[in-house]
mmCIF file of C-alpha atoms in Angstrom:
data_model
loop_
_atom_site.group_PDB
_atom_site.id
_atom_site.type_symbol
_atom_site.label_atom_id
_atom_site.label_comp_id
_atom_site.label_asym_id
_atom_site.label_seq_id
_atom_site.Cartn_x
_atom_site.Cartn_y
_atom_site.Cartn_z
ATOM 1 C CA MET A 1 -64.493 -9.938 34.755
ATOM 2 C CA GLY A 2 -64.025 -12.047 37.910
ATOM 3 C CA LEU A 3 -66.657 -10.071 39.809
ATOM 4 C CA THR A 4 -69.107 -10.395 36.915
ATOM 5 C CA MET A 5 -68.614 -14.159 36.865
ATOM 6 C CA GLU A 6 -69.148 -14.388 40.633
ATOM 7 C CA LEU A 7 -72.340 -12.334 40.424
ATOM 8 C CA ASN A 8 -73.578 -14.533 37.563
ATOM 9 C CA ASN A 9 -72.958 -17.605 39.707
ATOM 10 C CA LEU A 10 -74.876 -15.943 42.527
ATOM 11 C CA LYS A 11 -77.769 -15.196 40.192
ATOM 12 C CA ASP A 12 -77.785 -18.821 39.000
ATOM 13 C CA ALA A 13 -77.962 -20.000 42.619
ATOM 14 C CA PHE A 14 -80.859 -17.626 43.272
ATOM 15 C CA ASP A 15 -82.660 -18.837 40.143
ATOM 16 C CA ARG A 16 -82.324 -22.433 41.370
ATOM 17 C CA VAL A 17 -83.869 -21.514 44.716
ATOM 18 C CA ALA A 18 -86.681 -19.625 42.984
ATOM 19 C CA LYS A 19 -87.351 -22.602 40.695
ATOM 20 C CA LYS A 20 -87.473 -25.040 43.631
ATOM 21 C CA GLN A 21 -89.736 -22.677 45.556
ATOM 22 C CA LYS A 22 -92.098 -22.347 42.603
ATOM 23 C CA LEU A 23 -92.194 -26.127 42.160
ATOM 24 C CA SER A 24 -92.858 -26.628 45.877
ATOM 25 C CA CYS A 25 -95.698 -24.079 45.873
ATOM 26 C CA SER A 26 -97.224 -25.711 42.807
ATOM 27 C CA LYS A 27 -97.110 -29.126 44.479
ATOM 28 C CA VAL A 28 -98.651 -27.771 47.687
ATOM 29 C CA GLN A 29 -101.464 -26.185 45.700
ATOM 30 C CA GLU A 30 -102.077 -29.456 43.841
ATOM 31 C CA VAL A 31 -102.297 -31.448 47.082
ATOM 32 C CA MET A 32 -104.527 -28.828 48.709
ATOM 33 C CA ASP A 33 -106.882 -28.943 45.731
ATOM 34 C CA GLN A 34 -107.142 -32.753 46.089
ATOM 35 C CA ILE A 35 -107.923 -32.469 49.805
ATOM 36 C CA VAL A 36 -110.542 -29.733 49.273
ATOM 37 C CA GLN A 37 -112.146 -31.760 46.512
ATOM 38 C CA GLU A 38 -112.508 -34.854 48.729
ATOM 39 C CA ILE A 39 -113.899 -32.809 51.644
ATOM 40 C CA GLU A 40 -116.448 -31.109 49.390
ATOM 41 C CA LYS A 41 -117.548 -34.515 48.069
ATOM 42 C CA ALA A 42 -117.998 -35.782 51.629
ATOM 43 C CA ILE A 43 -120.036 -32.686 52.605
ATOM 44 C CA GLU A 44 -122.234 -33.081 49.551
ATOM 45 C CA MET A 45 -122.887 -36.750 50.376
ATOM 46 C CA MET A 46 -123.733 -35.930 53.973
ATOM 47 C CA GLN A 47 -126.237 -33.314 52.807
ATOM 48 C CA SER A 48 -127.883 -35.392 50.107
ATOM 49 C CA THR A 49 -128.098 -38.889 51.646
ATOM 50 C CA THR A 50 -129.426 -40.614 54.733
ATOM 51 C CA LEU A 51 -126.296 -42.755 55.069
ATOM 52 C CA ASP A 52 -124.558 -42.806 58.409
ATOM 53 C CA HIS A 53 -122.240 -39.797 58.643
ATOM 54 C CA LYS A 54 -119.655 -41.924 60.408
ATOM 55 C CA SER A 55 -119.260 -44.148 57.376
ATOM 56 C CA ILE A 56 -118.851 -41.107 55.104
ATOM 57 C CA LEU A 57 -116.191 -39.601 57.405
ATOM 58 C CA ALA A 58 -114.444 -42.955 57.576
ATOM 59 C CA GLU A 59 -114.375 -43.055 53.777
ATOM 60 C CA LEU A 60 -113.054 -39.488 53.736
ATOM 61 C CA LYS A 61 -110.297 -40.444 56.150
ATOM 62 C CA LYS A 62 -109.360 -43.337 53.892
ATOM 63 C CA LYS A 63 -109.243 -41.064 50.810
ATOM 64 C CA LEU A 64 -107.059 -38.519 52.613
ATOM 65 C CA HIS A 65 -104.749 -41.291 53.727
ATOM 66 C CA GLU A 66 -104.431 -42.428 50.106
ATOM 67 C CA ILE A 67 -103.657 -38.900 48.972
ATOM 68 C CA ALA A 68 -100.814 -38.896 51.555
ATOM 69 C CA PRO A 69 -100.166 -35.130 51.500
ATOM 70 C CA LEU A 70 -97.058 -35.294 53.663
ATOM 71 C CA ALA A 71 -95.487 -37.976 51.499
ATOM 72 C CA GLN A 72 -96.253 -36.005 48.308
ATOM 73 C CA LEU A 73 -94.809 -32.790 49.707
ATOM 74 C CA GLU A 74 -91.749 -34.304 51.332
ATOM 75 C CA GLY A 75 -89.685 -34.623 48.150
ATOM 76 C CA THR A 76 -90.172 -31.082 46.802
ATOM 77 C CA GLN A 77 -89.830 -29.530 50.263
ATOM 78 C CA LYS A 78 -86.573 -31.394 50.843
ATOM 79 C CA GLU A 79 -85.160 -30.141 47.533
ATOM 80 C CA LEU A 80 -86.198 -26.589 48.430
ATOM 81 C CA ASN A 81 -84.568 -26.821 51.868
ATOM 82 C CA ILE A 82 -81.304 -28.059 50.310
ATOM 83 C CA ALA A 83 -81.280 -25.175 47.800
ATOM 84 C CA LEU A 84 -82.078 -22.670 50.564
ATOM 85 C CA SER A 85 -79.287 -23.967 52.774
ATOM 86 C CA LYS A 86 -76.732 -23.577 49.960
ATOM 87 C CA TYR A 87 -77.764 -20.072 48.931
ATOM 88 C CA PRO A 88 -76.626 -18.207 52.101
ATOM 89 C CA LYS A 89 -73.231 -19.893 51.751
ATOM 90 C CA ALA A 90 -72.986 -18.659 48.173
ATOM 91 C CA LEU A 91 -73.976 -15.166 49.332
ATOM 92 C CA GLU A 92 -71.375 -15.156 52.080
ATOM 93 C CA LYS A 93 -68.686 -16.410 49.725
ATOM 94 C CA THR A 94 -69.396 -13.827 47.016
ATOM 95 C CA LEU A 95 -70.511 -10.871 49.130
ATOM 96 C CA ASN A 96 -68.106 -11.128 52.037
ATOM 97 C CA PRO A 97 -69.749 -9.146 54.865
ATOM 98 C CA ASP A 98 -66.436 -8.539 56.658
ATOM 99 C CA ILE A 99 -64.664 -5.820 54.662
ATOM 100 C CA SER A 100 -62.686 -4.551 57.659
ATOM 101 C CA LYS A 101 -59.706 -6.675 56.577
ATOM 102 C CA ALA A 102 -59.066 -4.288 53.689
ATOM 103 C CA TYR A 103 -59.380 -1.168 55.852
ATOM 104 C CA ARG A 104 -56.323 0.998 56.413
ATOM 105 C CA ASN A 105 -55.684 3.401 59.275
ATOM 106 C CA ILE A 106 -55.569 6.658 57.354
ATOM 107 C CA GLU A 107 -56.534 10.189 58.247
ATOM 108 C CA PHE A 108 -60.256 10.565 57.743
ATOM 109 C CA ASP A 109 -61.446 13.994 56.591
ATOM 110 C CA SER A 110 -64.952 13.968 58.065
ATOM 111 C CA HIS A 111 -65.741 17.443 56.759
ATOM 112 C CA THR A 112 -65.054 16.501 53.126
ATOM 113 C CA VAL A 113 -66.954 13.221 53.421
ATOM 114 C CA ASN A 114 -69.945 14.998 54.946
ATOM 115 C CA GLN A 115 -69.901 17.521 52.098
ATOM 116 C CA ILE A 116 -69.864 14.691 49.536
ATOM 117 C CA ILE A 117 -72.786 12.899 51.196
ATOM 118 C CA ALA A 118 -74.849 16.089 51.508
ATOM 119 C CA SER A 119 -74.060 16.975 47.893
ATOM 120 C CA HIS A 120 -75.298 13.541 46.796
ATOM 121 C CA PHE A 121 -78.659 14.032 48.491
ATOM 122 C CA TYR A 122 -79.069 17.505 47.004
ATOM 123 C CA ARG A 123 -78.183 16.233 43.518
ATOM 124 C CA GLN A 124 -81.024 13.740 43.790
ATOM 125 C CA GLY A 125 -83.477 16.436 44.882
ATOM 126 C CA MET A 126 -83.689 14.871 48.366
ATOM 127 C CA PHE A 127 -83.438 18.243 50.085
ATOM 128 C CA ASP A 128 -85.203 17.244 53.316
ATOM 129 C CA VAL A 129 -82.865 14.269 53.762
ATOM 130 C CA GLY A 130 -79.845 16.441 52.947
ATOM 131 C CA ASP A 131 -80.932 19.100 55.434
ATOM 132 C CA CYS A 132 -81.439 16.490 58.146
ATOM 133 C CA PHE A 133 -77.999 15.013 57.455
ATOM 134 C CA ILE A 134 -76.049 18.279 57.548
ATOM 135 C CA THR A 135 -77.874 19.361 60.703
ATOM 136 C CA GLU A 136 -76.916 16.162 62.508
ATOM 137 C CA ALA A 137 -73.384 16.313 61.080
ATOM 138 C CA GLY A 138 -72.955 19.957 62.132
ATOM 139 C CA GLU A 139 -72.197 21.142 58.589
ATOM 140 C CA ALA A 140 -75.129 23.509 58.144
ATOM 141 C CA GLU A 141 -73.164 26.642 57.240
ATOM 142 C CA ALA A 142 -70.886 24.976 54.715
ATOM 143 C CA ALA A 143 -73.735 23.182 52.941
ATOM 144 C CA ALA A 144 -76.191 26.094 52.721
ATOM 145 C CA ALA A 145 -74.743 27.506 49.483
ATOM 146 C CA MET A 146 -74.511 24.042 47.936
ATOM 147 C CA ARG A 147 -78.166 23.395 48.681
ATOM 148 C CA SER A 148 -79.428 26.551 46.993
ATOM 149 C CA LEU A 149 -77.371 25.916 43.857
ATOM 150 C CA PHE A 150 -78.515 22.324 43.423
ATOM 151 C CA GLN A 151 -82.063 23.350 44.276
ATOM 152 C CA GLU A 152 -82.020 25.685 41.274
ATOM 153 C CA MET A 153 -80.806 22.854 39.035
ATOM 154 C CA TYR A 154 -83.441 20.480 40.388
ATOM 155 C CA GLN A 155 -86.219 23.025 39.813
ATOM 156 C CA ILE A 156 -85.079 23.497 36.212
ATOM 157 C CA LEU A 157 -85.026 19.735 35.593
ATOM 158 C CA GLU A 158 -88.422 19.249 37.229
ATOM 159 C CA ALA A 159 -89.845 21.973 34.990
ATOM 160 C CA MET A 160 -88.391 20.196 31.947
ATOM 161 C CA LYS A 161 -90.122 16.978 33.003
ATOM 162 C CA SER A 162 -93.358 18.966 32.825
ATOM 163 C CA ARG A 163 -92.278 20.213 29.371
ATOM 164 C CA ASN A 164 -91.693 23.734 30.693
ATOM 165 C CA LEU A 165 -88.483 25.101 29.184
ATOM 166 C CA GLU A 166 -88.641 28.666 30.477
ATOM 167 C CA PRO A 167 -86.407 28.173 33.573
ATOM 168 C CA ALA A 168 -83.841 26.221 31.510
ATOM 169 C CA LEU A 169 -83.794 28.826 28.726
ATOM 170 C CA LYS A 170 -83.402 31.631 31.259
ATOM 171 C CA TRP A 171 -80.461 29.896 32.959
ATOM 172 C CA ALA A 172 -78.755 28.981 29.665
ATOM 173 C CA ALA A 173 -79.134 32.529 28.321
ATOM 174 C CA ALA A 174 -77.634 33.986 31.493
ATOM 175 C CA ASN A 175 -74.644 31.631 31.190
ATOM 176 C CA SER A 176 -74.355 31.599 27.386
ATOM 177 C CA ASP A 177 -70.777 32.942 27.325
ATOM 178 C CA LYS A 178 -69.530 30.262 29.731
ATOM 179 C CA LEU A 179 -71.394 27.571 27.791
ATOM 180 C CA LYS A 180 -69.653 28.730 24.591
ATOM 181 C CA GLU A 181 -66.284 28.519 26.323
ATOM 182 C CA ASN A 182 -67.099 24.924 27.250
ATOM 183 C CA GLY A 183 -68.084 24.135 23.640
ATOM 184 C CA SER A 184 -71.652 23.318 24.671
ATOM 185 C CA ASP A 185 -74.655 23.653 22.330
ATOM 186 C CA LEU A 186 -77.100 23.494 25.225
ATOM 187 C CA LEU A 187 -78.831 26.783 24.392
ATOM 188 C CA LEU A 188 -79.455 25.698 20.785
ATOM 189 C CA GLY A 189 -80.791 22.342 22.015
ATOM 190 C CA LEU A 190 -83.251 24.098 24.304
ATOM 191 C CA HIS A 191 -84.401 26.415 21.509
ATOM 192 C CA GLN A 192 -84.902 23.382 19.237
ATOM 193 C CA LEU A 193 -87.132 21.724 21.820
ATOM 194 C CA GLN A 194 -89.134 24.911 22.291
ATOM 195 C CA PHE A 195 -89.503 25.356 18.525
ATOM 196 C CA VAL A 196 -90.843 21.802 18.066
ATOM 197 C CA LYS A 197 -93.135 22.248 21.061
ATOM 198 C CA ILE A 198 -94.661 25.382 19.525
ATOM 199 C CA LEU A 199 -95.010 23.658 16.159
ATOM 200 C CA GLN A 200 -96.765 20.678 17.776
ATOM 201 C CA LYS A 201 -99.499 23.029 18.893
ATOM 202 C CA GLY A 202 -100.157 23.780 15.198
ATOM 203 C CA SER A 203 -98.946 27.373 15.371
ATOM 204 C CA ARG A 204 -96.746 27.605 12.265
ATOM 205 C CA ASP A 205 -96.507 31.415 12.274
ATOM 206 C CA GLU A 206 -95.549 31.500 15.947
ATOM 207 C CA ALA A 207 -92.900 28.808 15.371
ATOM 208 C CA LEU A 208 -91.433 30.748 12.437
ATOM 209 C CA LYS A 209 -91.328 33.921 14.525
ATOM 210 C CA TYR A 210 -89.585 32.019 17.327
ATOM 211 C CA ALA A 211 -87.027 30.658 14.869
ATOM 212 C CA ARG A 212 -86.230 34.110 13.446
ATOM 213 C CA THR A 213 -85.786 35.497 16.954
ATOM 214 C CA ASN A 214 -83.626 32.750 18.445
ATOM 215 C CA PHE A 215 -81.827 30.752 15.716
ATOM 216 C CA VAL A 216 -79.934 33.589 14.008
ATOM 217 C CA PRO A 217 -76.922 33.538 16.403
ATOM 218 C CA PHE A 218 -76.403 29.839 15.650
ATOM 219 C CA ALA A 219 -76.672 30.012 11.848
ATOM 220 C CA GLY A 220 -72.922 30.235 11.294
ATOM 221 C CA ASN A 221 -72.057 26.876 12.870
ATOM 222 C CA HIS A 222 -75.361 24.986 12.845
ATOM 223 C CA MET A 223 -77.038 25.784 9.550
ATOM 224 C CA ALA A 224 -77.781 22.101 8.768
ATOM 225 C CA GLU A 225 -79.726 21.626 12.006
ATOM 226 C CA ILE A 226 -81.637 24.874 11.496
ATOM 227 C CA GLN A 227 -82.553 23.909 7.928
ATOM 228 C CA LYS A 228 -84.057 20.645 9.186
ATOM 229 C CA LEU A 229 -86.125 22.570 11.690
ATOM 230 C CA MET A 230 -87.334 24.887 8.946
ATOM 231 C CA GLY A 231 -88.381 21.818 6.951
ATOM 232 C CA CYS A 232 -90.688 20.913 9.838
ATOM 233 C CA LEU A 233 -92.803 23.978 9.014
ATOM 234 C CA LEU A 234 -94.136 22.162 5.951
ATOM 235 C CA TYR A 235 -95.579 19.424 8.174
ATOM 236 C CA SER A 236 -96.873 21.494 11.078
ATOM 237 C CA ASP A 237 -100.231 19.709 11.086
ATOM 238 C CA ARG A 238 -98.817 16.188 10.695
ATOM 239 C CA LEU A 239 -95.341 16.288 12.180
ATOM 240 C CA SER A 240 -95.646 12.774 13.650
ATOM 241 C CA ASP A 241 -96.073 11.336 10.111
ATOM 242 C CA SER A 242 -93.330 13.437 8.541
ATOM 243 C CA PRO A 243 -89.630 12.794 7.807
ATOM 244 C CA TYR A 244 -88.953 14.818 10.966
ATOM 245 C CA ALA A 245 -90.960 12.620 13.343
ATOM 246 C CA HIS A 246 -87.769 11.758 15.243
ATOM 247 C CA LEU A 247 -87.746 15.321 16.593
ATOM 248 C CA LEU A 248 -90.804 14.409 18.696
ATOM 249 C CA SER A 249 -88.970 11.610 20.535
ATOM 250 C CA PRO A 250 -88.827 12.015 24.349
ATOM 251 C CA THR A 251 -85.189 10.943 24.049
ATOM 252 C CA ASN A 252 -84.373 14.436 22.745
ATOM 253 C CA TRP A 253 -85.572 15.891 26.046
ATOM 254 C CA ASP A 254 -83.504 13.388 28.011
ATOM 255 C CA ILE A 255 -80.360 14.253 26.032
ATOM 256 C CA VAL A 256 -80.802 17.993 26.600
ATOM 257 C CA ALA A 257 -81.598 17.459 30.307
ATOM 258 C CA GLU A 258 -78.411 15.415 30.676
ATOM 259 C CA GLU A 259 -76.365 18.126 28.950
ATOM 260 C CA LEU A 260 -77.924 20.767 31.192
ATOM 261 C CA THR A 261 -77.024 18.761 34.296
ATOM 262 C CA ARG A 262 -73.476 18.279 33.019
ATOM 263 C CA GLN A 263 -72.984 21.991 32.270
ATOM 264 C CA PHE A 264 -74.687 23.151 35.460
ATOM 265 C CA CYS A 265 -72.363 21.001 37.562
ATOM 266 C CA ASN A 266 -69.389 22.090 35.478
ATOM 267 C CA LEU A 267 -70.097 25.761 36.128
ATOM 268 C CA LEU A 268 -70.426 24.986 39.831
ATOM 269 C CA GLY A 269 -67.012 23.360 39.778
ATOM 270 C CA GLN A 270 -68.641 20.004 40.531
ATOM 271 C CA SER A 271 -68.313 16.696 38.709
ATOM 272 C CA TYR A 272 -71.225 15.589 36.538
ATOM 273 C CA GLN A 273 -71.613 12.316 38.420
ATOM 274 C CA SER A 274 -72.082 12.159 42.164
ATOM 275 C CA PRO A 275 -68.652 11.575 43.800
ATOM 276 C CA LEU A 276 -70.372 9.330 46.341
ATOM 277 C CA SER A 277 -71.915 7.126 43.631
ATOM 278 C CA VAL A 278 -68.631 6.901 41.723
ATOM 279 C CA THR A 279 -66.656 6.056 44.859
ATOM 280 C CA ILE A 280 -69.031 3.297 45.937
ATOM 281 C CA ALA A 281 -69.265 1.833 42.420
ATOM 282 C CA ALA A 282 -65.464 1.816 42.074
ATOM 283 C CA GLY A 283 -65.159 0.288 45.544
ATOM 284 C CA VAL A 284 -67.525 -2.537 44.590
ATOM 285 C CA GLN A 285 -65.142 -3.432 41.757
ATOM 286 C CA GLY A 286 -61.915 -2.888 43.671
ATOM 287 C CA LEU A 287 -62.780 -4.510 46.998
ATOM 288 C CA PRO A 288 -62.930 -8.242 46.020
ATOM 289 C CA PRO A 289 -59.264 -8.542 44.907
ATOM 290 C CA LEU A 290 -58.158 -6.636 48.027
ATOM 291 C CA LEU A 291 -60.155 -8.962 50.277
ATOM 292 C CA LYS A 292 -58.610 -11.994 48.559
ATOM 293 C CA PHE A 293 -55.167 -10.481 49.048
ATOM 294 C CA MET A 294 -55.831 -9.798 52.733
ATOM 295 C CA THR A 295 -56.970 -13.396 53.206
ATOM 296 C CA VAL A 296 -53.535 -14.482 51.989
ATOM 297 C CA MET A 297 -51.817 -11.779 54.062
ATOM 298 C CA ALA A 298 -53.833 -12.584 57.190
ATOM 299 C CA GLY A 299 -50.781 -12.593 59.447
ATOM 300 C CA LYS A 300 -49.128 -9.506 57.950
ATOM 301 C CA LYS A 301 -51.643 -6.729 58.585
ATOM 302 C CA GLN A 302 -48.938 -4.338 59.776
ATOM 303 C CA GLU A 303 -47.144 -4.724 56.421
ATOM 304 C CA TRP A 304 -50.408 -3.867 54.604
ATOM 305 C CA GLN A 305 -50.817 -0.738 56.725
ATOM 306 C CA SER A 306 -47.376 0.559 55.693
ATOM 307 C CA MET A 307 -47.673 -0.047 51.936
ATOM 308 C CA LYS A 308 -47.624 3.096 49.795
ATOM 309 C CA GLN A 309 -49.492 1.579 46.863
ATOM 310 C CA LEU A 310 -51.894 -1.274 46.220
ATOM 311 C CA PRO A 311 -50.116 -4.635 46.506
ATOM 312 C CA VAL A 312 -52.176 -6.266 43.747
ATOM 313 C CA PRO A 313 -53.452 -4.971 40.397
ATOM 314 C CA VAL A 314 -57.037 -3.734 40.683
ATOM 315 C CA GLU A 315 -58.763 -3.524 37.324
ATOM 316 C CA LEU A 316 -61.451 -0.846 37.128
ATOM 317 C CA ASP A 317 -63.689 -0.034 34.168
ATOM 318 C CA LYS A 318 -62.750 2.940 31.995
ATOM 319 C CA GLU A 319 -65.498 5.044 33.556
ATOM 320 C CA PHE A 320 -63.481 5.041 36.789
ATOM 321 C CA GLN A 321 -60.157 5.994 35.194
ATOM 322 C CA PHE A 322 -59.744 9.743 35.545
ATOM 323 C CA HIS A 323 -55.960 10.174 35.474
ATOM 324 C CA SER A 324 -53.198 9.115 33.129
ATOM 325 C CA ILE A 325 -50.722 6.589 34.476
ATOM 326 C CA PHE A 326 -47.232 5.644 33.339
ATOM 327 C CA VAL A 327 -45.588 2.242 33.582
ATOM 328 C CA CYS A 328 -41.827 2.298 33.144
ATOM 329 C CA PRO A 329 -40.867 0.124 30.134
ATOM 330 C CA VAL A 330 -37.632 -0.876 31.896
ATOM 331 C CA SER A 331 -38.698 -1.694 35.460
ATOM 332 C CA LYS A 332 -42.314 -2.532 34.482
ATOM 333 C CA GLU A 333 -43.470 -0.591 37.554
ATOM 334 C CA GLN A 334 -46.076 2.153 37.707
ATOM 335 C CA SER A 335 -44.755 5.636 38.415
ATOM 336 C CA THR A 336 -45.328 7.189 41.842
ATOM 337 C CA GLU A 337 -44.591 10.516 43.536
ATOM 338 C CA ASP A 338 -41.245 9.130 44.673
ATOM 339 C CA ASN A 339 -40.563 7.531 41.304
ATOM 340 C CA PRO A 340 -42.026 9.935 38.713
ATOM 341 C CA PRO A 341 -41.803 9.624 34.910
ATOM 342 C CA MET A 342 -38.816 11.501 33.452
ATOM 343 C CA LEU A 343 -38.505 12.866 29.900
ATOM 344 C CA MET A 344 -35.068 12.181 28.427
ATOM 345 C CA SER A 345 -33.316 14.444 25.904
ATOM 346 C CA CYS A 346 -34.185 12.053 23.059
ATOM 347 C CA GLY A 347 -37.929 12.330 23.812
ATOM 348 C CA HIS A 348 -38.404 8.895 25.370
ATOM 349 C CA VAL A 349 -39.654 8.428 28.934
ATOM 350 C CA LEU A 350 -38.462 6.248 31.807
ATOM 351 C CA CYS A 351 -39.075 6.309 35.540
ATOM 352 C CA LYS A 352 -36.615 8.164 37.744
ATOM 353 C CA GLN A 353 -35.336 5.044 39.510
ATOM 354 C CA SER A 354 -34.558 3.347 36.184
ATOM 355 C CA ILE A 355 -32.621 6.426 35.023
ATOM 356 C CA ASN A 356 -30.678 6.565 38.302
ATOM 357 C CA LYS A 357 -29.846 2.884 38.024
ATOM 358 C CA MET A 358 -28.712 3.089 34.392
ATOM 359 C CA SER A 359 -26.685 6.269 34.999
ATOM 360 C CA LYS A 360 -25.132 5.007 38.242
ATOM 361 C CA ASN A 361 -26.894 7.813 40.133
ATOM 362 C CA GLY A 362 -25.986 10.392 37.482
ATOM 363 C CA SER A 363 -22.289 9.597 37.390
ATOM 364 C CA LYS A 364 -22.261 8.665 33.694
ATOM 365 C CA THR A 365 -24.292 8.875 30.500
ATOM 366 C CA PHE A 366 -26.221 5.851 29.229
ATOM 367 C CA LYS A 367 -27.839 4.615 26.049
ATOM 368 C CA CYS A 368 -31.577 5.060 25.679
ATOM 369 C CA PRO A 369 -33.254 1.619 25.567
ATOM 370 C CA TYR A 370 -35.286 2.736 22.525
ATOM 371 C CA CYS A 371 -32.829 4.705 20.387
ATOM 372 C CA PRO A 372 -29.029 5.105 20.011
ATOM 373 C CA SER A 373 -28.984 8.470 21.817
ATOM 374 C CA ASP A 374 -26.663 9.082 24.750
ATOM 375 C CA VAL A 375 -28.629 10.353 27.714
ATOM 376 C CA ASP A 376 -27.373 12.622 30.485
ATOM 377 C CA ALA A 377 -29.404 12.123 33.672
ATOM 378 C CA ALA A 378 -28.926 15.773 34.629
ATOM 379 C CA ARG A 379 -30.820 16.863 31.504
ATOM 380 C CA CYS A 380 -33.870 14.670 32.198
ATOM 381 C CA ARG A 381 -37.023 16.523 33.181
ATOM 382 C CA GLN A 382 -39.931 15.313 35.293
ATOM 383 C CA LEU A 383 -43.228 14.796 33.496
ATOM 384 C CA ASN A 384 -46.523 15.766 35.088
ATOM 385 C CA PHE A 385 -49.649 14.220 33.598
#
C-alpha cells in the first residue's frame, strides 16, 4: 500500500511536469506564430511597395519589440524549470538508487543464479541472448538441456499463434497420462480449438468426424462441453452469429496457451512463472521498508548482518506467498527453524520456545491456553508445513 501511494505521488509529479512542458511548448508556438506573421507582412510590403525598406524594417523591429517574446515566454519557462527541478528530487526520494544499505554478506551461489537468468531468457524465446549469456558465464554444458526443452515449448506456442495446433496436440497426446495425473484438461482444450477451427472452414462432415475420433475419451467427465460443441454443427455456416459465437474468441486460444505453458513447465520440474521475474517483482515490494529500516539503523550495520530474520514486517502480495507460516498465539512471533511450531496432545499448536517456557523446560505439565487439557512437553510433536 505504501509503495503504491509513493508511486502514485511520483506519477502526479510527472504529470505536473508534462503539463507545464505542454503549456510552455504551446506558448512558444504562439509567440513564434506572431513573429512569423509580422515578418511575412514586412516581406510582403517590401515586395509590393516603393516605400523605403529601412522604414519597413524599423516598423518590423517596433512590432517585434511590442510582441516581447522573451517576456511572454519567461513566465511559463520559469514554471517548467521549477517543476523539472523538483521531479528528480521526487525520483530520488521514491526510487532510492543506493540499495547497497540493505545488502547482506551471504554466500552467493553463482551457478544457480546463472541457471535462473539463462532459464528466463529461454522462457521468453530469446535463445540467442541466452546462448550468449551462458557462454560468457561458462555454464554452457549445464544449460544445453534446458535450452532444448524450452525451445520445444516456444516452437509449440509460436505455432499456436499462427493457429497451428499440430505440435501442441502431438505433445499433449504424448504426455496425456501425466496431464491426467495433474488434473489438466489441456488435451480436451486443444481438441476443442481444432474442432472449432475445422468448423469455421465450413466443413461440417470433417468436424463431425474429428469429434467422433477425438472426443470419445472425454465423454465420461465432460459431456456438457461436448454437447455444446455438437450444437455448433447446426450453425457451421454462421457460427459467428450463433449462440456459440463465444467459442470463436481469441481469448480461448490464450487460455489454452497459458495452460500448455503451465503444464509444460510443470512436467519439466520448473515453476510456471520465471523465478527471475518473481524474485525481482517481490524485491521491488520488499526493498522500500528494508531501506527505511537501514536508514534508521545506519550505525548498526554489523547487527543487521547477524540477524537471522527480517527485522521489520515486509508485506508482499499473495502472489508472492508460496509457503505457509505460523505465528505463535502466545509469543506472537513467527516460527523459525530454531523455534518450530509444535503440535500438542490436545490438537492445538504453539511454538517450541513458548512450550519450553510454560513447561519450565519440560519439567512439568501445563494447561493449554485454548482448552483445559494438561499438556506434557515430551508428547509434543514438531509440525512441518
